[in-house]
Coordinates of C-alpha atoms and ligand atoms in Angstrom, one line a residue:
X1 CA 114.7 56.3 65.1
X2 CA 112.5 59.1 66.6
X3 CA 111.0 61.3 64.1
X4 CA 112.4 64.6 63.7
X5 CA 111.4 67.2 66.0
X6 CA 109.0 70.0 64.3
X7 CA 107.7 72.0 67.0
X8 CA 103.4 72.7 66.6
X9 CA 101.8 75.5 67.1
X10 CA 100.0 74.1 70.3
X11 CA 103.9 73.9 71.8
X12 CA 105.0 77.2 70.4
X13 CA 101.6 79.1 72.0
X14 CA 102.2 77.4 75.1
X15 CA 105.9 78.8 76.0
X16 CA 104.9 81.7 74.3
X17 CA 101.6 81.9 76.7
X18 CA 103.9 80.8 79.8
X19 CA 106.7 83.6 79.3
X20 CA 103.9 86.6 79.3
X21 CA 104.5 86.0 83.2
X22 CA 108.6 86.7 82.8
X23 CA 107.2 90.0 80.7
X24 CA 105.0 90.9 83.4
X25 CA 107.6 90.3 85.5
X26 CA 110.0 92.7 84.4
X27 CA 107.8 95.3 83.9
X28 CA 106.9 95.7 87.1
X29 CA 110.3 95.9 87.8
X30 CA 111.1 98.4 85.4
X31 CA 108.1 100.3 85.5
X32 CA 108.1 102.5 88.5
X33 CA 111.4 103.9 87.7
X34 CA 110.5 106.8 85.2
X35 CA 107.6 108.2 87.2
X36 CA 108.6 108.6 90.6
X37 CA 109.0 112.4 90.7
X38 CA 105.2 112.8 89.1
X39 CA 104.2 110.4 91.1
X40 CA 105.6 111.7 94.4
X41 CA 104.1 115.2 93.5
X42 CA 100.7 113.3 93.4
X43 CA 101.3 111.6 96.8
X44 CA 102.1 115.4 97.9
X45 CA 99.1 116.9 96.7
X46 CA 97.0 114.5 98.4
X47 CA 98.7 114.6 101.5
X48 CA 97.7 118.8 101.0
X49 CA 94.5 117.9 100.4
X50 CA 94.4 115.5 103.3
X51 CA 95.9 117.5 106.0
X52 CA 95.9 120.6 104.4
X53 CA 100.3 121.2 104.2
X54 CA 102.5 119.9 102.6
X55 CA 103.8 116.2 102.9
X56 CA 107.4 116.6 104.9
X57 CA 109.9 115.3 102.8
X58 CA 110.9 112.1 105.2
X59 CA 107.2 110.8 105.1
X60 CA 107.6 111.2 101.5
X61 CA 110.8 109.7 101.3
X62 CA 109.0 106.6 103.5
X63 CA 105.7 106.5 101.5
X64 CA 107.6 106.3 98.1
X65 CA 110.2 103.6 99.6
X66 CA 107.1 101.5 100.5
X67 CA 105.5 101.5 97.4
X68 CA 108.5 100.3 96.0
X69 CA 109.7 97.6 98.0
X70 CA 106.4 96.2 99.1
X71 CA 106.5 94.6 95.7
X72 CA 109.2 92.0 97.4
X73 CA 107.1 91.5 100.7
X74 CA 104.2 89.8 98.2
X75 CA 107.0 88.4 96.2
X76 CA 108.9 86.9 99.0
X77 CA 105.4 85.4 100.8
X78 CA 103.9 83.9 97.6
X79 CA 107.1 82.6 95.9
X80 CA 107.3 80.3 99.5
X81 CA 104.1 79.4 98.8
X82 CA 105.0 77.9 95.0
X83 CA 105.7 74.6 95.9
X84 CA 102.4 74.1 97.4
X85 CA 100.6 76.3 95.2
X86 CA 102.0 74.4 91.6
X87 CA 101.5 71.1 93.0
X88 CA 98.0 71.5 94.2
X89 CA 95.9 73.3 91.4
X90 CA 98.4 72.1 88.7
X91 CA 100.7 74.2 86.6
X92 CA 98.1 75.6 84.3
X93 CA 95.6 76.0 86.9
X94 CA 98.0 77.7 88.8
X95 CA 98.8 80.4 86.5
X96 CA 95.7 80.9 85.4
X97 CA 94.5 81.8 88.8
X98 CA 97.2 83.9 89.3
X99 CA 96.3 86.0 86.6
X100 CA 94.0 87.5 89.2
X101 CA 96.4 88.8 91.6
X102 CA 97.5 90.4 88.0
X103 CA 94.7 91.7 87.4
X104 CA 93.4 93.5 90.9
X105 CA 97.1 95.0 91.4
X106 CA 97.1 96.7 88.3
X107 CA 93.5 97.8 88.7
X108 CA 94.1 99.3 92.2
X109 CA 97.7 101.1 90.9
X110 CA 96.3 102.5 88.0
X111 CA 93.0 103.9 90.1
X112 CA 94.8 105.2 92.9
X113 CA 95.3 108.5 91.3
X114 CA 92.2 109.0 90.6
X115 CA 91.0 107.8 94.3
X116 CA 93.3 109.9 95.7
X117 CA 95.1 107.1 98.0
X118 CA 98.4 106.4 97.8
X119 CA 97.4 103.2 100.0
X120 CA 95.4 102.0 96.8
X121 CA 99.3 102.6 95.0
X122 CA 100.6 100.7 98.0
X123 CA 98.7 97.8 98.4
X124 CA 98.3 97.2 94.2
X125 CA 102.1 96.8 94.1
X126 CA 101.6 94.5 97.3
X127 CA 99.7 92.8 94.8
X128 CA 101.2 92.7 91.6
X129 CA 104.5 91.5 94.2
X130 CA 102.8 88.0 94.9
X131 CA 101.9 87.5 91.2
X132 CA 105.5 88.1 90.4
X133 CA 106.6 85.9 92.7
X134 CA 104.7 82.8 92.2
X135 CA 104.7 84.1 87.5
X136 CA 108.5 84.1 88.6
X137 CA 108.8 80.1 89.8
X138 CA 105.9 79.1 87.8
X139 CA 107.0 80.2 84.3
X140 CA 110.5 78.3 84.6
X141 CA 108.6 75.5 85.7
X142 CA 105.8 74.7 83.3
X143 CA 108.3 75.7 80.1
X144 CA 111.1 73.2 81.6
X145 CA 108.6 70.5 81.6
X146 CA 107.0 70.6 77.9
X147 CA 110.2 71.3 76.4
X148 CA 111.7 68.8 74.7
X149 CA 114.8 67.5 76.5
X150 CA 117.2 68.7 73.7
X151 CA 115.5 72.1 73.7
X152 CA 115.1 73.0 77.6
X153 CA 118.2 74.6 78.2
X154 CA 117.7 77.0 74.9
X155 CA 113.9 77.7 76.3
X156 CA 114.7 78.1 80.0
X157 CA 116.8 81.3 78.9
X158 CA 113.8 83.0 77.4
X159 CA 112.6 83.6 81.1
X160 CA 115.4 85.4 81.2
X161 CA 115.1 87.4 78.0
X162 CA 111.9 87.8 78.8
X163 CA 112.5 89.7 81.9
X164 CA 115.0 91.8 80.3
X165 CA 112.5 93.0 77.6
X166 CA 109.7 93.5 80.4
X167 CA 111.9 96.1 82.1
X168 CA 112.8 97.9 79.0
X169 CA 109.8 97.8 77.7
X170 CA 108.6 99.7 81.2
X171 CA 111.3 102.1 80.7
X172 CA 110.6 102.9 76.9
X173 CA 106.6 103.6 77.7
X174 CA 108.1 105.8 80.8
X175 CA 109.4 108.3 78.3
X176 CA 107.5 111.4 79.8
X177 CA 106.1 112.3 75.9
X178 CA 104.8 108.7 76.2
X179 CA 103.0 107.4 79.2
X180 CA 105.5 108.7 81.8
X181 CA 103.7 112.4 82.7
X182 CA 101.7 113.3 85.4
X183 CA 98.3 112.8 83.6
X184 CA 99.3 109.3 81.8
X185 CA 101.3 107.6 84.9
X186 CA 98.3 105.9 85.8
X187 CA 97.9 103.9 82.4
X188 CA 101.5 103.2 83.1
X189 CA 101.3 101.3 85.7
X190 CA 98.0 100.0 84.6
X191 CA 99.2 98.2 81.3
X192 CA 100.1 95.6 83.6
X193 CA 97.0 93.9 83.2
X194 CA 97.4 93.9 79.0
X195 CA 100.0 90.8 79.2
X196 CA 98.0 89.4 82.1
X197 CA 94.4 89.3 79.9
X198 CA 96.7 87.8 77.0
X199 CA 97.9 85.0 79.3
X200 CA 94.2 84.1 80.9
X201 CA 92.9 84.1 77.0
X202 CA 95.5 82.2 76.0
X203 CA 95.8 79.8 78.4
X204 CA 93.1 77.5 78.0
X205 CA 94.5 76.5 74.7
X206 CA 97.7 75.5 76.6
X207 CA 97.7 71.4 77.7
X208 CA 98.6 70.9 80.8
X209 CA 102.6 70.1 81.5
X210 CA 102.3 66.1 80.7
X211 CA 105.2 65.7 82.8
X212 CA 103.4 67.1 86.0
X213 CA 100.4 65.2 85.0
X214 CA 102.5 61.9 84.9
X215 CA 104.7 62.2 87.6
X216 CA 103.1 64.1 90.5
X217 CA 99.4 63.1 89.3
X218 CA 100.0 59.7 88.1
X219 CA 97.2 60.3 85.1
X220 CA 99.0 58.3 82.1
X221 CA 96.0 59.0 79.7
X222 CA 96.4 62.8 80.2
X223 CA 99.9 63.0 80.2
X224 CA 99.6 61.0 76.8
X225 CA 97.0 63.2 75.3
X226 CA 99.4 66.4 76.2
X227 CA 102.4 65.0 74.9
X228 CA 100.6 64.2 71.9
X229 CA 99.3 67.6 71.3
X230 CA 102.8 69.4 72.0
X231 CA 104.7 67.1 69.6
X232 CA 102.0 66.7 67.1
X233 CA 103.0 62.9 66.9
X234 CA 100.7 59.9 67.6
X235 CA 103.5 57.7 68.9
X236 CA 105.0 59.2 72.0
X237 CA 106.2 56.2 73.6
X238 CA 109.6 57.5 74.0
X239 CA 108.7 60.7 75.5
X240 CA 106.4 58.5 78.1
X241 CA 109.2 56.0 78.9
X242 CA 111.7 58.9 79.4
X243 CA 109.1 60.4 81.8
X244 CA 109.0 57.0 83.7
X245 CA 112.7 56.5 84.5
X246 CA 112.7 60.3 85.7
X247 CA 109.6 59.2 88.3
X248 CA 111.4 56.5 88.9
X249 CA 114.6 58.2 90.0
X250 CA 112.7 60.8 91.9
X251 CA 110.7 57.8 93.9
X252 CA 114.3 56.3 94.9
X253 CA 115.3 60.3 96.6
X254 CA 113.2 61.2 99.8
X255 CA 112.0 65.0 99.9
X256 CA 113.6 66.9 102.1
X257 CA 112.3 69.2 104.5
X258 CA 114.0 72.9 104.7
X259 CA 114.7 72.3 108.3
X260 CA 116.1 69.2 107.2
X261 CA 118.5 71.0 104.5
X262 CA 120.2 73.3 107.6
X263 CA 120.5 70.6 109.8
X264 CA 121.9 68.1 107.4
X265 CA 125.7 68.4 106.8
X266 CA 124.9 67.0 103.3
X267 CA 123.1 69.9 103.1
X268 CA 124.7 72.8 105.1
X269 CA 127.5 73.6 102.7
X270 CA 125.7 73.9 99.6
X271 CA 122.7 75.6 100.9
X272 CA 124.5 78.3 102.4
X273 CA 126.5 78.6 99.4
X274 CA 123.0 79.1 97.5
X275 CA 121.7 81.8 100.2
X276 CA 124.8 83.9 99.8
X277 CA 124.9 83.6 95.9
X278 CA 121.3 84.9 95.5
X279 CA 122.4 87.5 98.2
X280 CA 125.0 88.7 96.3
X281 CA 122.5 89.3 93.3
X282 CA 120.3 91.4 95.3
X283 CA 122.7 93.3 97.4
X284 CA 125.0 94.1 94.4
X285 CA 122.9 96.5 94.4
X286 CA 121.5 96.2 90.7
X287 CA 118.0 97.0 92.1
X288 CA 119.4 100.8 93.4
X289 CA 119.8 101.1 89.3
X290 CA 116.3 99.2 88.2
X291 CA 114.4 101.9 91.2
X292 CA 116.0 104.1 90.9
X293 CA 118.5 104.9 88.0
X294 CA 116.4 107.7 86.9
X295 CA 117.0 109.7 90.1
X296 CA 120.6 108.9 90.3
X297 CA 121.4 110.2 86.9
X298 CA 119.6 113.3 87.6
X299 CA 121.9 114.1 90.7
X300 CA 124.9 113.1 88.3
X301 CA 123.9 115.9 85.8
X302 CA 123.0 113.5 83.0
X303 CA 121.2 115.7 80.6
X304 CA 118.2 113.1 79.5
X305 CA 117.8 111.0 82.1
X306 CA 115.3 109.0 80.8
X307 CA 117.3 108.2 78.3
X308 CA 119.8 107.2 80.2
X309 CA 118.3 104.5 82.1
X310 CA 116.8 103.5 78.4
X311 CA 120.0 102.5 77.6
X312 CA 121.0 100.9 80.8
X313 CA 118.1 98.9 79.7
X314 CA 119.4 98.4 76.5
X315 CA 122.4 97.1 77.5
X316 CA 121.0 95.3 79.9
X317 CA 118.7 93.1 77.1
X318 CA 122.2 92.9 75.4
X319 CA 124.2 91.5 77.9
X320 CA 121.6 89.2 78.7
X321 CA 122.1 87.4 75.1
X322 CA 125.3 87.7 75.4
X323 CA 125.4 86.0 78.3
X324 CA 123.6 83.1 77.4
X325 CA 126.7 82.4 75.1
X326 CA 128.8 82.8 77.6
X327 CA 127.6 80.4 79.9
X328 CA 127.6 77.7 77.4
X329 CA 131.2 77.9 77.2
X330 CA 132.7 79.3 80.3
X331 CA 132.4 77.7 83.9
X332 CA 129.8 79.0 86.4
X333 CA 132.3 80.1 88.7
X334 CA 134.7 82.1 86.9
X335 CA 132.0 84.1 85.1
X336 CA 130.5 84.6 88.5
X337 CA 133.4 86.4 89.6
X338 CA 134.1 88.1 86.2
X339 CA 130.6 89.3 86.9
X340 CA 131.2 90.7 90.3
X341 CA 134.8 92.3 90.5
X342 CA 133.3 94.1 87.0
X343 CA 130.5 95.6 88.8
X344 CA 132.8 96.7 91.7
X345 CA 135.4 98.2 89.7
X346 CA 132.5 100.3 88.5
X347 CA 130.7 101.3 91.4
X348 CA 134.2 102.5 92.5
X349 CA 134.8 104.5 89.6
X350 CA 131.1 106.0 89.7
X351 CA 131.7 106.6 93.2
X352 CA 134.7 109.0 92.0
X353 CA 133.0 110.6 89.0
X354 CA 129.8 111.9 91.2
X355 CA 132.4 113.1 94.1
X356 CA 134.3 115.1 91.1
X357 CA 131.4 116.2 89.7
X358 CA 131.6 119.5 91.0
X359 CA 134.7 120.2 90.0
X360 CA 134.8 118.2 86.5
X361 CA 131.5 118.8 84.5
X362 CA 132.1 115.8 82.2
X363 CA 132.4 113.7 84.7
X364 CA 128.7 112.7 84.4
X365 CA 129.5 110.7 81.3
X366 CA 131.7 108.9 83.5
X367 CA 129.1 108.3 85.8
X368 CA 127.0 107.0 83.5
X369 CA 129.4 104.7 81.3
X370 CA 130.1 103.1 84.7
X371 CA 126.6 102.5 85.2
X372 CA 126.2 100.9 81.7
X373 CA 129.2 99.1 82.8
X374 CA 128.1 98.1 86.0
X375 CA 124.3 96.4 84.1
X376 CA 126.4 95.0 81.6
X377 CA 128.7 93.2 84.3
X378 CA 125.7 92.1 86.2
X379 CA 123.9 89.9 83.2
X380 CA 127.2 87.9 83.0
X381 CA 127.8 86.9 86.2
X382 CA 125.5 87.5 89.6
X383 CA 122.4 88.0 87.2
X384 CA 122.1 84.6 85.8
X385 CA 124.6 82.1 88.0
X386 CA 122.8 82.1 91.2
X387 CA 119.7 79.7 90.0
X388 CA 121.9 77.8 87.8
X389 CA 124.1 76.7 91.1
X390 CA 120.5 76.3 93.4
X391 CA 119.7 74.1 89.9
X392 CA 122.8 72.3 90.3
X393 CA 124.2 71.6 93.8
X394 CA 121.0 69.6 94.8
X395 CA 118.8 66.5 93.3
X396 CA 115.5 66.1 93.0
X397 CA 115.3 65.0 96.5
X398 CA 116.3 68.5 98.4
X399 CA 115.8 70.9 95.6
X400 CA 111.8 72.1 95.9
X401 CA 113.1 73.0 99.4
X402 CA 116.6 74.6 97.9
X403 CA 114.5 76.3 95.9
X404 CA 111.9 78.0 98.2
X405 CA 114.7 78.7 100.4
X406 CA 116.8 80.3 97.5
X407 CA 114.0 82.4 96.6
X408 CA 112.9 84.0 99.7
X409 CA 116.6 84.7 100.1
X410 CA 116.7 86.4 97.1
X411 CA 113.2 88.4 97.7
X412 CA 114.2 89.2 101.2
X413 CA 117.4 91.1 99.8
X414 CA 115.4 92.7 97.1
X415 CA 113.0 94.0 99.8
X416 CA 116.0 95.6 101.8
X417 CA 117.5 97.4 98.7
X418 CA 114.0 99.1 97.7
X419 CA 113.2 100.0 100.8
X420 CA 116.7 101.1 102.2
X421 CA 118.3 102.7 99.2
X422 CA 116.4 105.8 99.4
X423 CA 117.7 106.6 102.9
X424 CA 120.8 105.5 102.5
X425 CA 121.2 107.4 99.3
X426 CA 120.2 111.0 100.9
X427 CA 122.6 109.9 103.8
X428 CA 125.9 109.0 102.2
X429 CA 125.1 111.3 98.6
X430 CA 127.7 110.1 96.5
X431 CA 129.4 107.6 98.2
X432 CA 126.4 105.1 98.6
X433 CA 127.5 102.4 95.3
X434 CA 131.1 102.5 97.9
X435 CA 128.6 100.0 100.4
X436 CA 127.8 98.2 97.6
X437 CA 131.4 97.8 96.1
X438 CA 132.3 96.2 99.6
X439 CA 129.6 93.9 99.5
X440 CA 130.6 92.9 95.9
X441 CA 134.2 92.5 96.9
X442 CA 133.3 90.5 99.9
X443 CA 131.1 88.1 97.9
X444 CA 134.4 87.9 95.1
X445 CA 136.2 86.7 98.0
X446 CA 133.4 84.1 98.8
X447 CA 132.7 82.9 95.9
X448 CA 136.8 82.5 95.5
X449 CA 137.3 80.5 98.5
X450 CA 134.1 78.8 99.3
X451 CA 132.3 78.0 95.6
X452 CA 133.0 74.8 93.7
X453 CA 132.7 74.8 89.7
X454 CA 130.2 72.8 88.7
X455 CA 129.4 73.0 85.0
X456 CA 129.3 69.5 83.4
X457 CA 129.7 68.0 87.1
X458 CA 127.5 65.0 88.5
X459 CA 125.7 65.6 91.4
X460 CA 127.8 63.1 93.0
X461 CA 131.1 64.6 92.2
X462 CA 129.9 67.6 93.7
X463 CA 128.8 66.1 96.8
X464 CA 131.9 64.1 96.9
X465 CA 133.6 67.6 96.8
X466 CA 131.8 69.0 99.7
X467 CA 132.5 66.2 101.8
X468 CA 136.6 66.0 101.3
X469 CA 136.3 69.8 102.4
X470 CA 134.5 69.4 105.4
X471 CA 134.5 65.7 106.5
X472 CA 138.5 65.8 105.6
X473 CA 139.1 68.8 107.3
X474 CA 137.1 67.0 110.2
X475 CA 138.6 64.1 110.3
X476 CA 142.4 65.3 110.9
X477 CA 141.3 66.9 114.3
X478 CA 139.1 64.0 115.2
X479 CA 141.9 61.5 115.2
X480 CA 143.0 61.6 118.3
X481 CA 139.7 62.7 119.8
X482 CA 138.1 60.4 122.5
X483 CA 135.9 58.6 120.2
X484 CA 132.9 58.0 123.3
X485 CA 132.8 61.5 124.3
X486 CA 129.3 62.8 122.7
X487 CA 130.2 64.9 120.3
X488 CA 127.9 66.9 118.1
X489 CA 130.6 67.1 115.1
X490 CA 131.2 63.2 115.5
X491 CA 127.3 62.3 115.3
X492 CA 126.8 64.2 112.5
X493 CA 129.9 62.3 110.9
X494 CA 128.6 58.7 112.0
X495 CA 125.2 60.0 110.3
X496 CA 127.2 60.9 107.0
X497 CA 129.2 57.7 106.9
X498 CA 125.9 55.3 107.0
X499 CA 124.7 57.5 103.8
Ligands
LIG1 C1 104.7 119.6 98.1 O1 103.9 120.6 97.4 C2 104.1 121.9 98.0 C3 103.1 122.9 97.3 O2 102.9 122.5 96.0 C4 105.6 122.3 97.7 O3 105.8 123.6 98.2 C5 106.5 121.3 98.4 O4 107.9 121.6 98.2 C6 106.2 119.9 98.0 N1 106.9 119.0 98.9 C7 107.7 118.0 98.5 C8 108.4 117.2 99.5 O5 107.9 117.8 97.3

């Protein structure tokens, strides 16, 4: 039998090293929540400067909107650019160089006060964006491959946590008596680059991920040499041999292309599922709380609140480990939709509590239970389920694409919410989170009618699935269908049937 499994300290450093990116993650996330009001005065008094008046309040409104959803522009473009990137320096190489993009975003943020130019604030979070978005793919990655097998389900949720504890973190050092005032915001935003000059010292401690090395690279002796070093055992036969029959099942599965996985009706079903799963992350509207909580529970009367989105971010980290329970022991689906008619219930009762608020003083604690209720609602279901169905509707063969696809989707709707949320917000005043409980309650309904379970599920029973909905449905109309007319539907089945 194997010897037991003791983990080394070369393993431990490495996921340790790898999650730093989560952190980083989050905190950029969290981070310009806090300060927006000192840092929109800042933006004003440069504009004065500048121009000599005032900034008027709509080019404010666009310049602060910017800085905060350009972050998903450089997210969205470099998280396409993952596959390519991973594959071709490496996973260690990869981050490493990414650090870089770390390091000149946080520079140019935590300058730009000091340079006067909100462009420098604009273009840093541009910056720190497309580190996010390839520390966000890459992190996931390298961690899932040293693991052990028996351990990577356990270690793929510290991502997770991690990005949890980024954002309150962020919020915590936001506290104005902290680094959240109008002289410190600078270091706040700046403390970026701590985790990222960790990581790049770190990292060249870290071996490489064996499995990359063995089954992209095809370099045994390296891939040896790692394994050794993670498991601190001379013999790792086993480990190699379980490494083989994974190549050896990818080499029987062609890649897919992405225009491939829209054109395929293998494909179609699940990978419009997966768009409008991680759409209904994004546009649940959990980002309008991460921006810009702060704001909100100042026009809802909340006394501190800072504290208030402190705890938001508390509970957030909390039901993030609950969570992780959960989904051990209930089925993707179900929690999915626990998840989202929670955080519509909420959104509808916030609605009402910041319309009476007028009227009803206490109606603020309302508002902001309903917002605790509303994070807490989000780490059970849309938070975590989307990448486990991307994970687990496609094989190796179509899931790099899945993936990409997945996470410009994803970016793309986190882009809309940053930047559209403002406007939206000083448009509708109270009555905004009403869009979003339509959204959530449309995507219920999807997700009811249109998503399969598929905890503990083969890929082939799942496939199997998709096909008696479609192909069956198909099939009834098509009997008495003049089998030589051309027929795009019937192609497409003769196509399916030979696979
Ligand atoms: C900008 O600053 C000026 C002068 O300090 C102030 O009167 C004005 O209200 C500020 N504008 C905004 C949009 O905050």
């Amino acid at each position: 039998p194997p010897p037991a499994l003791s983990l080394t300290g070369t393993f431990v450093l490495s996921v340790f090293t790898a999650v730093l990116g989560s952190l980083e993650f989050g905190y950029n996330i969290g981070v310009i929540n806090a300060p927006q009001k000192m840092i929109e005065q800042d933006y004003n008094a440069t504009w004065l400067q500048r121009y000599g008046e005032p900034i008027p309040s709509g080019t404010l409104t666009s310049l602060w909107s910017l800085s905060v959803a350009i972050f998903s522009i450089g997210g969205m473009l470099s998280a396409f650019c993952l596959g390519f990137v991973s594959e071709w320096l490496g996973r260690r190489k990869a981050m490493l160089i990414n650090n870089l993009f770390a390091f000149i975003g946080g520079s140019l943020m935590a300058l730009s006060k000091l340079c006067r130019s909100f462009e420098m604030m604009i273009l840093g979070r541009f910056i720190i964006g497309a580190y996010c978005g390839l520390a966000s793919g890459l992190t996931p990655m390298y961690v899932g491959e040293i693991a052990p097998t028996s351990l990577r389900g356990a270690l793929g949720t510290l991502h997770q946590l991690a990005i949890v504890t980024g954002i309150l973190i962020a919020q915590i050092l936001g506290l104005e008596v902290l680094l959240g005032s109008q002289e410190l915001w600078p270091v706040l935003l700046g403390l970026t680059v701590v985790p990222t000059v960790l990581q790049m010292s770190f990292l060249p401690f870290c071996p490489e991920s064996p499995r990359f090395l063995y089954i992209v690279r095809c370099q045994e002796h390296q891939a040896k040499r790692g394994l050794r070093r993670l498991t601190g055992r001379q013999e790792v036969g086993d480990m190699l041999a379980e490494m083989k029959e994974e190549k050896r099942k990818m080499e029987m599965e062609r890649k897919v292309s992405i225009l491939e996985l829209f054109r395929s009706p293998l494909y179609r079903q699940p990978i419009i599922i997966s768009i409008l799963l991680q759409l209904s992350q994004q546009l649940s509207g959990i980002n309008a709380i991460f921006y810009y909580s702060t704001s909100i529970f100042i026009k809802a009367g909340v006394q501190s609140p800072v504290y208030a989105t402190i705890g938001a971010g508390v509970i957030n980290c909390a039901f993030t480990v609950v969570s992780l329970f959960l989904i051990e022991r209930m089925g993707r689906r179900t929690l999915h939709m626990l998840g989202l008619g929670g955080m519509c219930i909420c959104a509808v009762i916030m609605t009402m509590a910041l319309a009476l608020l007028d009227s009803v003083p206490w109606m603020s604690y309302i508002c902001m239970l309903s917002i605790f209720g509303f994070v807490a609602f989000f780490e059970v279901g849309p938070g975590p389920i989307p990448w486990f169905f991307v994970a687990e509707l496609f094989s190796q063969g179509p899931r790099p694409a899945a993936m990409a696809v997945a996470g410009f989707s994803n970016w793309t709707a986190n882009f809309i919410i940053g930047m559209g949320f403002q406007y939206v917000a000083d448009l509708c005043g109270p009555y905004v989170f009403l869009i979003f409980a339509v959204l959530l309650l449309f995507f219920l309904i999807f997700t009811f009618f249109r998503v399969p379970e598929t905890r503990g599920k083969t890929f082939d029973q799942i496939a199997a699935n998709f096909n008696e909905r479609s192909v069956g449905g198909m099939m009834d109309m098509d009997m008495d269908m003049d089998l030589d007319k051309p027929s795009t539907e019937l192609d497409y089945l003769g196509e399916e049937s030979i696979n």
